[in-house]
CSV table of C-alpha atoms and ligand atoms in Angstrom, one decimal:
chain,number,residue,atom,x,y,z
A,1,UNK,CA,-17.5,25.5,125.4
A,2,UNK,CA,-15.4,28.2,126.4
A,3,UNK,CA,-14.2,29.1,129.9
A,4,UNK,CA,-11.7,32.0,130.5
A,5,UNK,CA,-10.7,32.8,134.6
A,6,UNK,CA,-9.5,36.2,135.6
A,7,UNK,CA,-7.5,35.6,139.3
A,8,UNK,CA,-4.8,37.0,140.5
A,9,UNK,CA,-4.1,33.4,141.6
A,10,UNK,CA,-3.3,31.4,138.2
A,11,UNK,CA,-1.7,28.7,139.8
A,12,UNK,CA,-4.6,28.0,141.6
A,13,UNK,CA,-6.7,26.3,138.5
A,14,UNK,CA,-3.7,24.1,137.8
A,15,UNK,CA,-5.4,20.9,139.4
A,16,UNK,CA,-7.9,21.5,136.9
A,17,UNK,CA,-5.5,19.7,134.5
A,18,UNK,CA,-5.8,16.2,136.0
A,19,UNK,CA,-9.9,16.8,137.1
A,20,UNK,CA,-12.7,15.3,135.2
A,21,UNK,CA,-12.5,18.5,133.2
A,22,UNK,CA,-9.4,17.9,132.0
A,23,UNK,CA,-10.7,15.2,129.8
A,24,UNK,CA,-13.3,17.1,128.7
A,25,UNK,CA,-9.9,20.0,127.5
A,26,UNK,CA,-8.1,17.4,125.8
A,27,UNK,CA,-11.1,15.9,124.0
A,28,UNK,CA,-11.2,19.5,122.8
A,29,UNK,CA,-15.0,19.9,124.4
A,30,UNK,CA,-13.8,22.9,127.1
A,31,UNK,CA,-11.1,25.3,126.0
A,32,UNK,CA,-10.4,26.9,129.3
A,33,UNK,CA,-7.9,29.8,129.6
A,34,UNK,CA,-6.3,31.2,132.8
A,35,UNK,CA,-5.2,34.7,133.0
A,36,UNK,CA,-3.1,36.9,135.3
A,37,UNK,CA,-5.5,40.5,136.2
A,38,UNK,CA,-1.8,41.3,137.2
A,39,UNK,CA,-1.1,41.4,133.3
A,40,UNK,CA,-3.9,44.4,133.2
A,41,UNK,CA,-2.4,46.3,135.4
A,42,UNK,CA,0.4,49.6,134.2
A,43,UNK,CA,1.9,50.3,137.5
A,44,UNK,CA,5.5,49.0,138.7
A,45,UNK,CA,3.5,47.1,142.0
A,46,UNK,CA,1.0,45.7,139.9
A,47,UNK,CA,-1.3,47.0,142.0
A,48,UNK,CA,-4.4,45.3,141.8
A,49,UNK,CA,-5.9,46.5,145.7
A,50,UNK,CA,-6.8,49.8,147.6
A,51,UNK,CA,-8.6,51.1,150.5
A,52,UNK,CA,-12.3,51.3,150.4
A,53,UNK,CA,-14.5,54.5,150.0
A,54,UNK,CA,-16.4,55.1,153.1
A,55,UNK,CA,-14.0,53.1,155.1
A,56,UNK,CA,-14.1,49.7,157.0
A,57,UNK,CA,-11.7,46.6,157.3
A,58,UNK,CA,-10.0,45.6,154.0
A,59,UNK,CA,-9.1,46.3,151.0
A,60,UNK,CA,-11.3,46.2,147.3
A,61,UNK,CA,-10.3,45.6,144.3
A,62,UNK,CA,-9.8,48.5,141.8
A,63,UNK,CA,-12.0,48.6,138.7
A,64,UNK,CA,-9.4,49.5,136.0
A,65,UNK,CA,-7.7,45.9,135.9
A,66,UNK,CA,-10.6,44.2,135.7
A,67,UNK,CA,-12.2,46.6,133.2
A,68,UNK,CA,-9.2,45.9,130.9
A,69,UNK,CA,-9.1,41.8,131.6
A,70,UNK,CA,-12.8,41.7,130.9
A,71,UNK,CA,-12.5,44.1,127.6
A,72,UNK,CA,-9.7,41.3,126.3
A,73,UNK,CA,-12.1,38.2,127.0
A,74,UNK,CA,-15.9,39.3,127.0
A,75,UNK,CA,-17.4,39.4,123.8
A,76,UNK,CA,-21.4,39.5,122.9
A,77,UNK,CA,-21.9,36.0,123.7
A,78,UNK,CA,-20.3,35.8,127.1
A,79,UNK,CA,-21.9,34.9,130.0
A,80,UNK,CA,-19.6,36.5,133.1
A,81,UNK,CA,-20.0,34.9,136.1
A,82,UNK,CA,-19.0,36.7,139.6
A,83,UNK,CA,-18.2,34.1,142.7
A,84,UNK,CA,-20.0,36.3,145.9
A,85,UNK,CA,-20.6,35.4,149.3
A,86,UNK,CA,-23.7,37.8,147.9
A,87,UNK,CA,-24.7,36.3,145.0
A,88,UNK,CA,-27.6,33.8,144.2
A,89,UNK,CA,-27.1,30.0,144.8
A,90,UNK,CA,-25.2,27.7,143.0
A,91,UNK,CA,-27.5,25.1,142.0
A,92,UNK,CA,-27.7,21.7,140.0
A,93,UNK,CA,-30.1,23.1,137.9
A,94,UNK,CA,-27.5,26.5,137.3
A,95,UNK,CA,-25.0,24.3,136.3
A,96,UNK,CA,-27.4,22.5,133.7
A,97,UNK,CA,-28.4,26.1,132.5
A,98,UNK,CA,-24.7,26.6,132.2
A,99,UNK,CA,-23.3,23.8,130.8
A,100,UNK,CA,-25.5,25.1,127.2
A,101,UNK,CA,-23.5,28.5,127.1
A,102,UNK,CA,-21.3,28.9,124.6
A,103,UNK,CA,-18.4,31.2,127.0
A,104,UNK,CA,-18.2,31.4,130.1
A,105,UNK,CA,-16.2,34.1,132.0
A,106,UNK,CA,-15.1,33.7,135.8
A,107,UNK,CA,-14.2,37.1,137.7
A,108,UNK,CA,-12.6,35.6,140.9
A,109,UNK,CA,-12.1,38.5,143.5
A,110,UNK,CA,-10.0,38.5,146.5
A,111,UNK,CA,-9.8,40.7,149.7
A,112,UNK,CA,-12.9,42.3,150.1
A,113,UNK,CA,-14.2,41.7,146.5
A,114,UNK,CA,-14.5,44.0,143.5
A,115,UNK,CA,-15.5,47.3,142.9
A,116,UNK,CA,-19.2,47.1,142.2
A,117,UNK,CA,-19.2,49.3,139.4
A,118,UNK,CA,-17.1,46.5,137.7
A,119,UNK,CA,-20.2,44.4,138.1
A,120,UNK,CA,-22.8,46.9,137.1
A,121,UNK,CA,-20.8,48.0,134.0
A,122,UNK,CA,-20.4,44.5,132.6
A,123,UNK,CA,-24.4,43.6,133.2
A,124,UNK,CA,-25.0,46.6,130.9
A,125,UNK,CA,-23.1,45.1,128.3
A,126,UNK,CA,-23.3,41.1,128.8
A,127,UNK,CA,-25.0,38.3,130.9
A,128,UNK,CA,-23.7,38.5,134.4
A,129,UNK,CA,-24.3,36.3,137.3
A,130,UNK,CA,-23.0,37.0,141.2
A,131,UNK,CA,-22.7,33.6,142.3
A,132,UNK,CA,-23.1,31.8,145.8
A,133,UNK,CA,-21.5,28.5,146.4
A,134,UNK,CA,-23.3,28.2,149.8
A,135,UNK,CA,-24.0,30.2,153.3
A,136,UNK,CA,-19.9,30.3,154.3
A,137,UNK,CA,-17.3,32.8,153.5
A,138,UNK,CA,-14.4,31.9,151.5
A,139,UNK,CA,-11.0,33.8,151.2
A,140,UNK,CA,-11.4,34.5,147.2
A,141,UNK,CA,-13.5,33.2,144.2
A,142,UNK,CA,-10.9,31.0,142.9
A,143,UNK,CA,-12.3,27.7,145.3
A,144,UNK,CA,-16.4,28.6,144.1
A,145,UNK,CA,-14.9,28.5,140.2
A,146,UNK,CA,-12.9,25.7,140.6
A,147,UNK,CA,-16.1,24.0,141.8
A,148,UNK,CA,-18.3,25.3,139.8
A,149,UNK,CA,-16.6,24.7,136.3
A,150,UNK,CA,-16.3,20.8,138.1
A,151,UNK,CA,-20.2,20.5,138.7
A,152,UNK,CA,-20.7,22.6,135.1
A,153,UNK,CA,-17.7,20.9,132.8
A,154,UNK,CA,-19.5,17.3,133.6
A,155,UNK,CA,-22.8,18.6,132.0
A,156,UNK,CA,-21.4,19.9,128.9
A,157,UNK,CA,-23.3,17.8,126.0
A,158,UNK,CA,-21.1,15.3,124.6
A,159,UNK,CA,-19.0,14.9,127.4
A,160,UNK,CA,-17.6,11.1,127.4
A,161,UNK,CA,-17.9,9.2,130.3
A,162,UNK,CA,-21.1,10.4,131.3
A,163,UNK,CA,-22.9,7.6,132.9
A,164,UNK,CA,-26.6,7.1,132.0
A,165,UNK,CA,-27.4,7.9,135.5
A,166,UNK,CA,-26.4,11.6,135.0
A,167,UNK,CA,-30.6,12.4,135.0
A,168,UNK,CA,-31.2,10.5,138.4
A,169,UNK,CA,-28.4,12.1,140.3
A,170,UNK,CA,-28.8,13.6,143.7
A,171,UNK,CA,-30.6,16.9,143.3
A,172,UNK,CA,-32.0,16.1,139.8
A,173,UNK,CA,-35.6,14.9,141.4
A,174,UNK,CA,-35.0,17.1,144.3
A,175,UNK,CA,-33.9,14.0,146.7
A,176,UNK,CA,-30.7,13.0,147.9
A,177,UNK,CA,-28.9,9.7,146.2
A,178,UNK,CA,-29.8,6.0,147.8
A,179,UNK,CA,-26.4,4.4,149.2
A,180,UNK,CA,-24.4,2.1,147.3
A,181,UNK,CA,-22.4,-1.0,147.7
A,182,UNK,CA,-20.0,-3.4,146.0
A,183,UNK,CA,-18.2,-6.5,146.5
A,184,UNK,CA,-17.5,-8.5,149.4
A,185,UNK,CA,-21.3,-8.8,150.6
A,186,UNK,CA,-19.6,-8.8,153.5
A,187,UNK,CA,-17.4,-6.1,155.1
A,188,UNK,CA,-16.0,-6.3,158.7
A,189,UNK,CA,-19.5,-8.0,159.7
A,190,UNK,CA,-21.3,-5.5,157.9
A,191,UNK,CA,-24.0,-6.9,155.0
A,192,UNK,CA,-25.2,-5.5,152.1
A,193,UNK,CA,-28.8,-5.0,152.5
A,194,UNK,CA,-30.3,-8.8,151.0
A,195,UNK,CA,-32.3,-7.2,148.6
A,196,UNK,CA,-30.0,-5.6,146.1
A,197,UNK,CA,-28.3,-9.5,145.9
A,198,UNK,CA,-31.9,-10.7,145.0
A,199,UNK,CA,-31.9,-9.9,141.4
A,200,UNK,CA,-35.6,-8.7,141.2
A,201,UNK,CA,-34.9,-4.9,139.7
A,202,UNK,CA,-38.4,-3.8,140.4
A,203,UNK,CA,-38.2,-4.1,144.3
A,204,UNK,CA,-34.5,-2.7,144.5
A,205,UNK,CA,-36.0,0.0,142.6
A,206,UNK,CA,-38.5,1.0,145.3
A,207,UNK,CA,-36.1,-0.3,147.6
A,208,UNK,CA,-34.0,2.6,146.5
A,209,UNK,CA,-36.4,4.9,146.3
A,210,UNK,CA,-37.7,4.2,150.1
A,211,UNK,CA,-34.3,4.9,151.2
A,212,UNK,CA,-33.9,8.4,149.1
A,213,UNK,CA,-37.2,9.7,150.7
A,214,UNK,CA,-36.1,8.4,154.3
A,215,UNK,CA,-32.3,9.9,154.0
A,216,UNK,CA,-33.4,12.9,152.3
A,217,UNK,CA,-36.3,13.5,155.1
A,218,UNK,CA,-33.7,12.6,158.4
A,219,UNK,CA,-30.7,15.1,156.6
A,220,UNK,CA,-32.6,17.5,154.2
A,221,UNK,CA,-36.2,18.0,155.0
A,222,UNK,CA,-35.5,21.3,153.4
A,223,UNK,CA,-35.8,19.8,149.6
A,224,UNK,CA,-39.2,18.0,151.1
A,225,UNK,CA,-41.1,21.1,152.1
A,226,UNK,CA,-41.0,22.1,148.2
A,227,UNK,CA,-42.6,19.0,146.8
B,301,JCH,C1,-14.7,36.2,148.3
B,301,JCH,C2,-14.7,37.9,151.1
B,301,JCH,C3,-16.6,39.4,151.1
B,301,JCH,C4,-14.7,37.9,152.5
B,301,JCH,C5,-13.4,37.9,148.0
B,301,JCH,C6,-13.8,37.6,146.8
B,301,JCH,C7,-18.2,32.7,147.7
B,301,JCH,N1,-19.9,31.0,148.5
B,301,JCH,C8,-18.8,31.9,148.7
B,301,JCH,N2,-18.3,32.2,149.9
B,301,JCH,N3,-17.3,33.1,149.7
B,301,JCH,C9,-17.2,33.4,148.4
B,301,JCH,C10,-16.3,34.5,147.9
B,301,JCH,C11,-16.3,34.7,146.5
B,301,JCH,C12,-15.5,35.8,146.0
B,301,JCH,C13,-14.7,36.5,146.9
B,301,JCH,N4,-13.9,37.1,148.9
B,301,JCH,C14,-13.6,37.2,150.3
B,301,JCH,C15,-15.7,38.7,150.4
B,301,JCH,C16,-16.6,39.4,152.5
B,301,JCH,O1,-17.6,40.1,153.0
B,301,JCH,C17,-17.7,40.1,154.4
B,301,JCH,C18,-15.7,38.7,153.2
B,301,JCH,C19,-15.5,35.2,148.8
């Protein structure tokens, strides 16, 4: 897989290099490219900002940058995805959808955001996706990519070090994980429940499954109501 990032922020995607997905880059599974929208730019300031039509706090970002970044990455089989406070949500199964493409494109706004016509013009022409990380507003798309190539770069097929338990993770089966626990069996007169010492895999198994249903029921009825 491919992954190019537009940002006016480079640096930002730096700790990339020593994430999970950097394993996956020098395994040679993600090529992942970071590029400056200040490059795209013609003016002395660089100017990548300017006031909004119709007024308001802010500033938006001007289309011409990003129409000329997006020209130099985007080709037919590109899927460009937006960060938004506005977009859909982020989900476990959007990252599994995502992890097949061949290219992915993040447009990582700042300030306000980006000219919508930026948006609309590249739909016409590719896949695009205005993406959510989750109800709170962030300063910038850079933090949304950053976890979002994290939650997609572990899904990309082949990917060593995937543990077999990658299909019964949190989310998968629409309950939260059981809680886990290693050596001493003891910890500051705490115990680890007797029954995952008892060796019988059939009654940890349900054990763990009781305790999914009950955690996912007292902190997430939510992902109940839809079962
Ligand atoms: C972003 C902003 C609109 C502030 C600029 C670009 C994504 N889940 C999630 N939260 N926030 C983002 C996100 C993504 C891209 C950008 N901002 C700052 C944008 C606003 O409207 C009121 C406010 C935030």
């Amino acid at each position: 897989m491919r992954i190019d990032i537009l940002t006016i922020f480079p640096e930002f995607f730096s700790v990339l290099d020593i994430s999970l997905v950097g394993k996956a880059r020098q395994s040679g599974l993600i090529e992942l490219s970071v590029h400056d929208l200040r490059d795209f730019t013609h003016d002395r300031h660089r100017t990548v900002d300017d006031t909004p039509y119709g007024g308001g706090a802010g500033m938006v970002m001007k289309p011409e940058p990003w129409g000329e970044a997006l020209d130099a990455v985007v080709d037919v089989e590109t899927t460009v995805i937006f960060p938004s406070p506005a977009g859909e949500r982020f989900t476990q199964a959007m990252a599994r959808e995502l992890a097949l493409a061949p290219h992915l494109v993040f447009g990582c706004g700042r300030y306000e955001g980006i000219d919508q016509r930026v948006i609309d013009h590249t739909r016409g022409r590719v896949t695009v996706r205005e993406v959510s990380l989750g109800d709170y507003v962030l300063n910038g798309g850079e933090v949304a990519a950053m976890a979002m190539i994290e939650a997609i770069g572990r899904l990309v097929p082949g990917m060593v070090g995937n543990p077999e338990s990658l299909t019964e993770e949190s989310h998968e089966d629409g309950l939260l994980e059981y809680p886990s626990y290693t050596k001493p069996s003891v910890w500051r007169d705490h115990e680890v429940p007797p029954v995952l010492l008892s060796g019988n895999h059939g009654k940890i198994a349900a054990w763990r499954h009781d305790q999914q249903v009950e955690r996912t029921r007292r902190v997430r009825p939510d992902l109940l109501e839809s079962k």
